Short mmCIF file of C-alpha atoms in Angstrom, two decimals:
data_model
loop_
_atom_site.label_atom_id
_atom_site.label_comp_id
_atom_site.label_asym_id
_atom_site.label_seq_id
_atom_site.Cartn_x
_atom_site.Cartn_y
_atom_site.Cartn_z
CA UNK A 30 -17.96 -81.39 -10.01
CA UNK A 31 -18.74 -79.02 -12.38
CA UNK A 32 -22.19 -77.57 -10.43
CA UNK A 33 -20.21 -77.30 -7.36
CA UNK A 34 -17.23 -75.42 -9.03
CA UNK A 35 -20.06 -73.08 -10.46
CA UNK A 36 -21.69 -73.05 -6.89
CA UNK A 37 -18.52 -71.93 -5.35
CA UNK A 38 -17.92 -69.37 -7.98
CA UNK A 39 -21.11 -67.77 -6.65
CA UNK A 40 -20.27 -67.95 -3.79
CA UNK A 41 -16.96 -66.33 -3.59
CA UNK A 42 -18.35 -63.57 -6.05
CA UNK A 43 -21.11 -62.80 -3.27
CA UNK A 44 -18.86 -62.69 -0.37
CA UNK A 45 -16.13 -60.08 -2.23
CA UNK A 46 -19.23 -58.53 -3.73
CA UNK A 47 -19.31 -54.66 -2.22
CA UNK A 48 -21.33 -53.39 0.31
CA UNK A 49 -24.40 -51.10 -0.43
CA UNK A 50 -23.00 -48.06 -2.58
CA UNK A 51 -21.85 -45.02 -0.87
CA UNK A 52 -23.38 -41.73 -1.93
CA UNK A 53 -21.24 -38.25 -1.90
CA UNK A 54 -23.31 -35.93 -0.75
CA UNK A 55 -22.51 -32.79 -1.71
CA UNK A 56 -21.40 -30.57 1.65
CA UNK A 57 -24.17 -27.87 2.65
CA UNK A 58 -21.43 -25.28 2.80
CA UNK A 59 -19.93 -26.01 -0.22
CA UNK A 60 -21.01 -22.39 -1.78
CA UNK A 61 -19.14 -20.92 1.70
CA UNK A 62 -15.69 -23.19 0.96
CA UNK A 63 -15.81 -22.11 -2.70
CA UNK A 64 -15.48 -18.46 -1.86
CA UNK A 65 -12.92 -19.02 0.86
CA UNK A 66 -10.80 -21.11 -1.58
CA UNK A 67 -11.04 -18.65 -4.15
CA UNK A 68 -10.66 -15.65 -2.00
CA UNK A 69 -7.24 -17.32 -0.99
CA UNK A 70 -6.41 -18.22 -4.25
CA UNK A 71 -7.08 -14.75 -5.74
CA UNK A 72 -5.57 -13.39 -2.62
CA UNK A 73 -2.08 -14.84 -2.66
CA UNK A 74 -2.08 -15.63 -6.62
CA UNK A 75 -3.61 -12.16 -8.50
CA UNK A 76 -7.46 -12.38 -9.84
CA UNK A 77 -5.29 -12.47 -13.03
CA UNK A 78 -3.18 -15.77 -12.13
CA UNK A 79 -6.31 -17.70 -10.93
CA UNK A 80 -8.43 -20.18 -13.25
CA UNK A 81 -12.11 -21.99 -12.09
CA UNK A 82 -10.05 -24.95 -12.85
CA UNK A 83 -7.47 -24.18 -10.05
CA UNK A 84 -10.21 -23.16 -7.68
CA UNK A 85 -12.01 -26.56 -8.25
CA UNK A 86 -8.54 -28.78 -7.47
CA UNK A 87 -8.51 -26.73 -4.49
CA UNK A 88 -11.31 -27.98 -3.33
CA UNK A 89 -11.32 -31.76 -5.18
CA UNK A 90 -13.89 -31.09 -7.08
CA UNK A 91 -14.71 -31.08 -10.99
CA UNK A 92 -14.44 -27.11 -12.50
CA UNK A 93 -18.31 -28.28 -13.76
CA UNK A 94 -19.05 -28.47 -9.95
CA UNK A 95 -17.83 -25.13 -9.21
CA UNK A 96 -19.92 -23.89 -12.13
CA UNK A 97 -22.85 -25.10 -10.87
CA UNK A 98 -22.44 -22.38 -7.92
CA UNK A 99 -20.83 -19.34 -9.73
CA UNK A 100 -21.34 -18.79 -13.65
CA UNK A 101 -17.70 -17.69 -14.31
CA UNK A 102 -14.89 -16.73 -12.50
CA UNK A 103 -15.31 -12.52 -12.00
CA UNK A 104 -18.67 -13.25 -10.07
CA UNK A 105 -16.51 -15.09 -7.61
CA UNK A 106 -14.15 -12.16 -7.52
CA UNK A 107 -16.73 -9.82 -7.33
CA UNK A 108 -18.77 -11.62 -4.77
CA UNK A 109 -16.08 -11.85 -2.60
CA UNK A 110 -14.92 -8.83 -2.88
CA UNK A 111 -17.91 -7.29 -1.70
CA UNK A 112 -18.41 -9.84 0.88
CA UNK A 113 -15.42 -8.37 2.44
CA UNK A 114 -16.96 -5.24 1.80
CA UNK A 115 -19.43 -6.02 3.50
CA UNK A 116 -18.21 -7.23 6.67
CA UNK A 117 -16.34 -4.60 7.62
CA UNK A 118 -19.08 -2.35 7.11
CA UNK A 119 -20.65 -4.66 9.65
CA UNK A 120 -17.77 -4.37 11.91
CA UNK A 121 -17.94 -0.43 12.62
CA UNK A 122 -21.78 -0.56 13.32
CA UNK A 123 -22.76 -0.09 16.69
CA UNK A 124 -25.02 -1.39 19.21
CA UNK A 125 -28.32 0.33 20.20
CA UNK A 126 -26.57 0.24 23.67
CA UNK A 127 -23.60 1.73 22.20
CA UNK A 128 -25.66 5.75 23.42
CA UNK A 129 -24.54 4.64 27.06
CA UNK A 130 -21.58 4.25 26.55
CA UNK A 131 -18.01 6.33 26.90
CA UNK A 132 -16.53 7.29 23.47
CA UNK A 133 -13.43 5.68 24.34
CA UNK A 134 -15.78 2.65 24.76
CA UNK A 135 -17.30 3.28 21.49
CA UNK A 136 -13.92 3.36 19.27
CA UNK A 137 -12.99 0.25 21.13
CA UNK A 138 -15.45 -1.53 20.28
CA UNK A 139 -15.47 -0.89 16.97
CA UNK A 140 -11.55 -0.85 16.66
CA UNK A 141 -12.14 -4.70 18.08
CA UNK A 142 -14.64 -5.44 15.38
CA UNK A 143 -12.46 -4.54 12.52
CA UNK A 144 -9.48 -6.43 14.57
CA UNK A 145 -12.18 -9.89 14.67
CA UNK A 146 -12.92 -9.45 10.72
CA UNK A 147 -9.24 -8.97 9.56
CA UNK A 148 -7.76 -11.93 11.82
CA UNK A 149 -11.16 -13.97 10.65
CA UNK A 150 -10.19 -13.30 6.75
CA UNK A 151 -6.80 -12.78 7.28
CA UNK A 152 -5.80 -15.60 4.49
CA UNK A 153 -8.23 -13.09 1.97
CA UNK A 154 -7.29 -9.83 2.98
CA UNK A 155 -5.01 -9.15 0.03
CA UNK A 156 -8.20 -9.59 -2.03
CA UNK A 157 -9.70 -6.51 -0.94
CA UNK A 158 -6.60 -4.91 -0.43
CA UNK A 159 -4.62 -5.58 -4.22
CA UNK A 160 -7.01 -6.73 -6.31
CA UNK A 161 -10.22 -4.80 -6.11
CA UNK A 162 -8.67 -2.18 -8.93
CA UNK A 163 -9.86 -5.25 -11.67
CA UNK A 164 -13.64 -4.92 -10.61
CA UNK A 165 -15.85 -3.86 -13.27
CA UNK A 166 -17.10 -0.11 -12.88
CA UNK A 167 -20.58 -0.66 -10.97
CA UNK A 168 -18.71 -3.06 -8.96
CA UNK A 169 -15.97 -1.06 -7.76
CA UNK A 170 -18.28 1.83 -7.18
CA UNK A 171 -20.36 -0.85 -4.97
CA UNK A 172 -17.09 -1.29 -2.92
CA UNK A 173 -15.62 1.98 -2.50
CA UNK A 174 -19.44 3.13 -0.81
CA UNK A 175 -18.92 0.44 1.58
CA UNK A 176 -15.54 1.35 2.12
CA UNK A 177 -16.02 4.99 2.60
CA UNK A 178 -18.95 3.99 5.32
CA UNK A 179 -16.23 2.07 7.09
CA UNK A 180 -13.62 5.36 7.08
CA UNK A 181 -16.55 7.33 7.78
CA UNK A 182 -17.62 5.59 10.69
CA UNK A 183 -14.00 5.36 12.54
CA UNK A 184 -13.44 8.69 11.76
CA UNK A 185 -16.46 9.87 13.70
CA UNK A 186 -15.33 7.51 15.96
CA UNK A 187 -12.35 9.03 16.71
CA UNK A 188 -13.70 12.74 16.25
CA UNK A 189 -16.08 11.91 19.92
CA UNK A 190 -12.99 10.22 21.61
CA UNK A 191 -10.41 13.56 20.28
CA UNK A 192 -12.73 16.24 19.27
CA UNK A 193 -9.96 18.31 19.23
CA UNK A 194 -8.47 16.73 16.17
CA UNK A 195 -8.80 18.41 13.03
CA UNK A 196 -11.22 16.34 10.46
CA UNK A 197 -7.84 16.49 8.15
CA UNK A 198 -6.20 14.76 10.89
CA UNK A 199 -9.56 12.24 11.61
CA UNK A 200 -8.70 10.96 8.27
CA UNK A 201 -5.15 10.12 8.33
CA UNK A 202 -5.50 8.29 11.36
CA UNK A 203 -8.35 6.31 10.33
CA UNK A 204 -6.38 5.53 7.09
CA UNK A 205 -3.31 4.44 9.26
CA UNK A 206 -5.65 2.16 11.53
CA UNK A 207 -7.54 0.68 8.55
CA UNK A 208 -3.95 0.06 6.69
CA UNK A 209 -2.65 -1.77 10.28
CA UNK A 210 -5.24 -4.09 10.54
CA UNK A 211 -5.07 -5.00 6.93
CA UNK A 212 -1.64 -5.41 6.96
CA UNK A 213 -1.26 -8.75 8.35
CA UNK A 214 -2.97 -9.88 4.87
CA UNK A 215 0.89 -8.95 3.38
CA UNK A 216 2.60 -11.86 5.28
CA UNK A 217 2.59 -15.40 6.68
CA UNK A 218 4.01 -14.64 10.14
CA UNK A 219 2.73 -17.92 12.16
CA UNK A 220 1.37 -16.05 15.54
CA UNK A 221 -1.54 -17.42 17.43
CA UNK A 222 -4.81 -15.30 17.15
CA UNK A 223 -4.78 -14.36 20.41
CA UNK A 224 -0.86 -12.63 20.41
CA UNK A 225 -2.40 -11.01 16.97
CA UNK A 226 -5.12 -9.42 18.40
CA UNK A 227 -3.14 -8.22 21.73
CA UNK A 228 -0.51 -6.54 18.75
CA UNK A 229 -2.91 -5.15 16.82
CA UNK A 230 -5.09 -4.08 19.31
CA UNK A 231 -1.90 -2.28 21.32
CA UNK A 232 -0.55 -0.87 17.62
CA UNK A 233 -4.43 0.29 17.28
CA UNK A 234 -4.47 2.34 20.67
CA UNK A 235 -1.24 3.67 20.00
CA UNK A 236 -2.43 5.46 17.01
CA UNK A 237 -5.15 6.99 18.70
CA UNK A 238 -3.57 8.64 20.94
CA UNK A 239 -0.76 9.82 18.60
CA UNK A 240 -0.05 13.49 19.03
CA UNK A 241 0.94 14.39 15.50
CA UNK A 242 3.19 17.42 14.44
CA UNK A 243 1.84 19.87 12.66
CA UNK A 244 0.46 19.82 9.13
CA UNK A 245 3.87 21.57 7.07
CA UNK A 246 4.78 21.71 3.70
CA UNK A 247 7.40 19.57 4.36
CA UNK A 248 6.89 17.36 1.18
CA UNK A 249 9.17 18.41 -1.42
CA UNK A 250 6.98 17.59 -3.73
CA UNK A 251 9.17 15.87 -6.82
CA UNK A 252 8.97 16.60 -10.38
CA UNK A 253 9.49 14.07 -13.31
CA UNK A 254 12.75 12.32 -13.27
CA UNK A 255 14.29 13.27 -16.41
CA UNK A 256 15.86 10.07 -18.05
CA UNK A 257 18.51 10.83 -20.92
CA UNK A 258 17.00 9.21 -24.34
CA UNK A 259 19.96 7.21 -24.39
CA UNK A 260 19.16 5.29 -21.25
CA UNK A 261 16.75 3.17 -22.53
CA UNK A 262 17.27 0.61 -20.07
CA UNK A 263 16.07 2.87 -17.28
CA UNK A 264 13.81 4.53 -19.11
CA UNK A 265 11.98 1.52 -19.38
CA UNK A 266 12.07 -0.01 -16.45
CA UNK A 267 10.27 3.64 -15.22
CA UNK A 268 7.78 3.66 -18.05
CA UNK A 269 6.88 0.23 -17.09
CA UNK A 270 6.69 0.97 -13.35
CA UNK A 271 4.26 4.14 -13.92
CA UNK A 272 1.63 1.56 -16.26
CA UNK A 273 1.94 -1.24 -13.79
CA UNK A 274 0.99 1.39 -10.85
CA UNK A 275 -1.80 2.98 -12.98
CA UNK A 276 -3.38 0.07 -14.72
CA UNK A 277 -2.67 -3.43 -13.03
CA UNK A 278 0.52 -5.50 -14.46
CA UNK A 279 -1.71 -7.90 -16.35
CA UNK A 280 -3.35 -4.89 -18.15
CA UNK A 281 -0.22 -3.46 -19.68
CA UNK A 282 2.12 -5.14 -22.89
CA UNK A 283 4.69 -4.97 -23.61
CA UNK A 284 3.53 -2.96 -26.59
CA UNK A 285 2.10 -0.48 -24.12
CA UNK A 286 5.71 -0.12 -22.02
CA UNK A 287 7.64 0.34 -25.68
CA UNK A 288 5.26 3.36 -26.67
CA UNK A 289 5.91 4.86 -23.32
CA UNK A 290 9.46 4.63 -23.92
CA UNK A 291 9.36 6.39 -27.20
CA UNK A 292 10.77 2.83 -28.90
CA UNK A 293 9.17 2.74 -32.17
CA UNK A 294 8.26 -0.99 -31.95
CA UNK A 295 8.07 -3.68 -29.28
CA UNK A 296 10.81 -5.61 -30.30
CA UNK A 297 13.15 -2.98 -29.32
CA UNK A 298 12.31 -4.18 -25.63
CA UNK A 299 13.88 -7.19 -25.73
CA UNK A 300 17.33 -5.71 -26.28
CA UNK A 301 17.63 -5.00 -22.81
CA UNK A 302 14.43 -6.98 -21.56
CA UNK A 303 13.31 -10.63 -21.59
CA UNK A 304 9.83 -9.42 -21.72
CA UNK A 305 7.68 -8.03 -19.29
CA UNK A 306 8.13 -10.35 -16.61
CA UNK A 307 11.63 -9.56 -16.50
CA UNK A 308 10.61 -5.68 -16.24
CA UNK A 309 8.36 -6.49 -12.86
CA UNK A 310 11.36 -8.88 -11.52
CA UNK A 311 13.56 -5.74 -11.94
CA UNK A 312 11.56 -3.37 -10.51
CA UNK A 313 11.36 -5.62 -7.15
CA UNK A 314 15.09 -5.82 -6.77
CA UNK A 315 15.40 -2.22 -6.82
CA UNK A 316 12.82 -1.81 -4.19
CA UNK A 317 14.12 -4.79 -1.96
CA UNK A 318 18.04 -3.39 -2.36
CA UNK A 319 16.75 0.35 -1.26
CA UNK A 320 15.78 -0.98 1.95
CA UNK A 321 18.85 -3.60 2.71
CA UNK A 322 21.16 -1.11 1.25
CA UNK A 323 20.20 0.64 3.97
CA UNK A 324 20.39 -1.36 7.37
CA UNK A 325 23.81 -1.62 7.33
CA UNK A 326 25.11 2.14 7.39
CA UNK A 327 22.11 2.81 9.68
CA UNK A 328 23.16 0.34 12.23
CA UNK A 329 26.79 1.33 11.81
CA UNK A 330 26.10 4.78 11.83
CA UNK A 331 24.00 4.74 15.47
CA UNK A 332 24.35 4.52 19.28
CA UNK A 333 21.94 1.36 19.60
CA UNK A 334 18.62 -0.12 17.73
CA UNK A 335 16.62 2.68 19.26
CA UNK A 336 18.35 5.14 16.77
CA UNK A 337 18.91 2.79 14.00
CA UNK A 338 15.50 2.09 13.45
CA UNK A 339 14.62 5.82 13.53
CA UNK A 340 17.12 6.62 10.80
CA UNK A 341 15.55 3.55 8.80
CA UNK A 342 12.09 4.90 9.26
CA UNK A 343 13.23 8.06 7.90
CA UNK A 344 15.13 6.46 5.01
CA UNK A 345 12.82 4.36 3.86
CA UNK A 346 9.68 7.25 4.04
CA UNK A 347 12.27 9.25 2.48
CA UNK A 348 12.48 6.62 -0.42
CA UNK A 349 9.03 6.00 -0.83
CA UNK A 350 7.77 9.62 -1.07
CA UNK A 351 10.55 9.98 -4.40
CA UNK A 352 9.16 6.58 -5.87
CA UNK A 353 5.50 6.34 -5.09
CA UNK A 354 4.77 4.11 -8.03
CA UNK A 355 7.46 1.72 -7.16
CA UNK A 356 6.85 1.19 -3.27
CA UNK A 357 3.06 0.48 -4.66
CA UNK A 358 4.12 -2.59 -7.09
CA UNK A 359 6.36 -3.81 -5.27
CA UNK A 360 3.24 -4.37 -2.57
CA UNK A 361 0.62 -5.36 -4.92
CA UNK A 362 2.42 -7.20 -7.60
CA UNK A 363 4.10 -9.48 -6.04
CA UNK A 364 2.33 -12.54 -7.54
CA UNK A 365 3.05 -11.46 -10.73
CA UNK A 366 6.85 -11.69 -10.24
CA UNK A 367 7.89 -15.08 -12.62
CA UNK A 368 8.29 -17.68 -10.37
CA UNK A 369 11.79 -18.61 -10.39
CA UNK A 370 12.19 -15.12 -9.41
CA UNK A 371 9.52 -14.87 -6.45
CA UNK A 372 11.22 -17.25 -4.12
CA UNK A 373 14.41 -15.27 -3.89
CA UNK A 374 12.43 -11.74 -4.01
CA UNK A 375 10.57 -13.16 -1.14
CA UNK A 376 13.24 -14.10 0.59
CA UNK A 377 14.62 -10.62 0.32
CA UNK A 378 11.66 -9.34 1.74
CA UNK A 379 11.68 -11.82 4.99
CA UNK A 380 15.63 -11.09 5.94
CA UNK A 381 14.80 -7.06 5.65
CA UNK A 382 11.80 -7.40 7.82
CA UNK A 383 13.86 -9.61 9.66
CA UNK A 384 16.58 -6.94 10.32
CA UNK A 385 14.26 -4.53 11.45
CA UNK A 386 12.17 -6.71 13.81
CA UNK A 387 15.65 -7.93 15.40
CA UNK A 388 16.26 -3.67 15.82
CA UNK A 389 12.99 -3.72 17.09
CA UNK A 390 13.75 -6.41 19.82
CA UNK A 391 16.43 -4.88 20.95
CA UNK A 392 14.58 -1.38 21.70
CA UNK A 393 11.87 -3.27 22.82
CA UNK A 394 12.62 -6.64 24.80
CA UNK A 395 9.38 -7.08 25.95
CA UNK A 396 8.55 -8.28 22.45
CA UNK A 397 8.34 -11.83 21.07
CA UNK A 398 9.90 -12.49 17.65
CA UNK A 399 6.23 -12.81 15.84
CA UNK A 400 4.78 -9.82 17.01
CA UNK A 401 7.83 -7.65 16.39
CA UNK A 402 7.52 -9.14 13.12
CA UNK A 403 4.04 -7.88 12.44
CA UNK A 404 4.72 -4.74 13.69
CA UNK A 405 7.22 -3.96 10.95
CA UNK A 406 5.22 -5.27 8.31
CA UNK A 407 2.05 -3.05 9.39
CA UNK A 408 5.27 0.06 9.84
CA UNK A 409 5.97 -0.24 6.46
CA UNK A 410 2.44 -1.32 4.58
CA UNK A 411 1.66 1.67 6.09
CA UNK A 412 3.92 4.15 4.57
CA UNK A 413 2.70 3.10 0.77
CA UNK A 414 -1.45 2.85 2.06
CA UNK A 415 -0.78 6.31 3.32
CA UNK A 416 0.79 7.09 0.09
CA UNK A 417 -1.79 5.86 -2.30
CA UNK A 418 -4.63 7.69 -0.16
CA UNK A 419 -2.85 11.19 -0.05
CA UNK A 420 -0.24 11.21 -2.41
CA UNK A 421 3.29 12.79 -1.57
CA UNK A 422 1.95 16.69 -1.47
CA UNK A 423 -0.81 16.89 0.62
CA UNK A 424 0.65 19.11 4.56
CA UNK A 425 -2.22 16.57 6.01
CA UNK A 426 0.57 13.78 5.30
CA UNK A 427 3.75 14.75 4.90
CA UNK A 428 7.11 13.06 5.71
CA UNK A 429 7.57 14.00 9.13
CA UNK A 430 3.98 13.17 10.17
CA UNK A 431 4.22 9.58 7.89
CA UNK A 432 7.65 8.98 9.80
CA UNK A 433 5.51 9.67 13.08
CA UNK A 434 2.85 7.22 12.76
CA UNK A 435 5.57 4.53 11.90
CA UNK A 436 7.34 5.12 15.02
CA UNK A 437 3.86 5.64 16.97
CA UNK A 438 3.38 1.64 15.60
CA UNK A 439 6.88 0.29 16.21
CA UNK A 440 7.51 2.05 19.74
CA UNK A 441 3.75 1.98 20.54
CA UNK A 442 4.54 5.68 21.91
#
């Protein structure tokens, strides 16, 4: 009785007993989906606001793993960062056939190229286009030679399809071109690839064939805005503003935004701060109420969407020419904002773009929601590229001509 209770013992152990042992291999791309993952990650969370360990749950794999491919976390970053770099230096190269061809033809193609690489890396795009400023110095000197190739290139581009254009002019357009296509890293509007690339492509054309006023000195360039000492609430939500714009947000303290104040110690910040979180979350709801504040009295104020969304174009140009340094963090920080602030600041952000795409519509009824929608964001990404690249002084790119390329985008005339 005993042998056979034994015996069956065996037995049952044998039949429950696993199959041969399954082996993980370890994917052959696995390099390739660690830099998409932390491209993404980087993109939509700030190089700052990104560990390996976040990276590797991303992917379901141990941090050591990830190690095994990339020694830290900056030569991800920089990798790529230059990656990106690379491809779109890739992207305005031409074809030994390419001498046959028209130069219409030639911008095209290229135009297409960059069109391909953005929608491709769309979900990384805000890596290249926020974040580069925290490469290291040989780095970022590495990306802004492939990046001048690439405005090089479309600018010569366009100088054999308009050689009447001024070289002055070559430049804003490809700046306004490069800025469109990179746009669409700014936003989550769900549009299938092939409506994005018909948008882009038709925004794209329409900016090459812009006929653009006259270079004037139209800018009214602005001085300082002198804050009374006694405003120390606004004086340091400006201080902070100008360091956030000039250094990064995670490279400024709030040590560094009491100096620039004149407070004599950092302590004197939270009288009227939180800390410097609170500062950034600020600074976004003054941006995002200068442009709702306006839609009302400019839809009020007008004859039909048509004119509405001209006197919002020249509002919110207007606006972003006086704060330069604000329209910029309010673009590139964004991830920085504390999180039980972000949802609602990016809420803000959908219903204005909202307002404008539904102005848009109306002018335009040809257009479907999503498109209209990306068409507003590249509109007003525009407006602070253009800013950062020529300031608020330069004839080249003054108000009137920044105002025309944003209607040449929205009206596609």
């Amino acid at each position: 009785m005993g042998a056979r209770n034994r015996r069956s013992t065996r037995e049952t152990t044998a039949d429950e007993s696993p199959g041969p042992r399954v082996v993980r291999r370890r994917p052959r791309d696995r390099r390739a989906q660690i830099a998409a993952a932390s491209a993404e990650a980087f993109g939509s969370l700030g190089y700052h606001g990104v560990s390996m360990e976040d990276i590797a749950s991303r992917l379901d794999i141990s941090s050591t793993a990830l190690y095994r491919h990339y020694p830290s976390k900056y030569a991800l970053f920089r990798a790529e960062t230059l990656r990106l770099g690379t491809l779109s230096v890739e992207a305005v190269r031409l074809p030994e056939e390419a001498g046959q061809w028209t130069a219409r033809h030639r911008l095209e193609h290229v135009l297409d190229a960059l069109i391909g690489a953005s929608i491709t890396n769309r979900r990384s795009a805000a890596l290249l286009r926020w974040q580069r400023r925290y490469l290291e110095p040989d780095d970022a000197a590495m990306l802004a030679t492939q990046l001048a190739l690439v405005d090089s290139a479309l600018r010569a581009r366009l100088g054999e399809y308009r050689p009447e254009l001024p070289g002055r002019d070559r430049a804003v357009l490809s700046a306004a071109l490069l800025s469109v296509l990179s746009s669409i890293g700014d936003h989550h509007v769900a549009i299938p690839v092939r409506a994005l690339t018909e948008v882009l492509g038709s925004a794209c054309r329409a900016l090459t064939d812009i006929e653009l006023p006259a270079p004037a000195d139209d800018t009214e360039a602005t001085t300082a805005r002198e804050i009374p000492l006694t405003f120390k609430h606004e004086l340091l939500l400006v201080r902070a503003v100008e360091l956030f714009h000039e250094r990064g947000y995670p490279n400024v303290s709030v040590e560094d935004i009491a100096t620039a104040a004149g407070l004599p110690a950092s302590s004197a910040v939270y009288r009227f701060y939180r800390g410097k979180g609170d500062i950034l979350a600020a600074a976004f709801r003054r941006a995002a109420d200068r442009v709702s504040a306006a839609i009302g009295p400019a839809v009020a104020g007008s004859d039909g969407p048509r004119q509405a969304l001209h006197t919002l174009i020249d509002l919110f140009v207007d606006g972003s020419f006086a704060e330069r340094e604000l329209t910029f963090v309010y673009y590139a920080e964004i991830s920085n904002v504390p999180t039980e602030e972000r949802t609602v600041l990016r809420n803000i952000q959908r219903l204005n773009v909202e307002e404008w795409a539904k102005l848009l519509m109306a002018a335009r009824p040809e257009l479907a929601a999503p498109a209209a929608r990306v068409l507003v964001h590249a509109a007003l990404a525009m407006v602070v590229d253009l800013g950062q690249r020529f300031g608020s002084v330069d004839p080249a790119c003054s108000r009137r001509r920044v105002a025309t390329l944003m209607r040449q985008v929205l009206f596609g005339q």
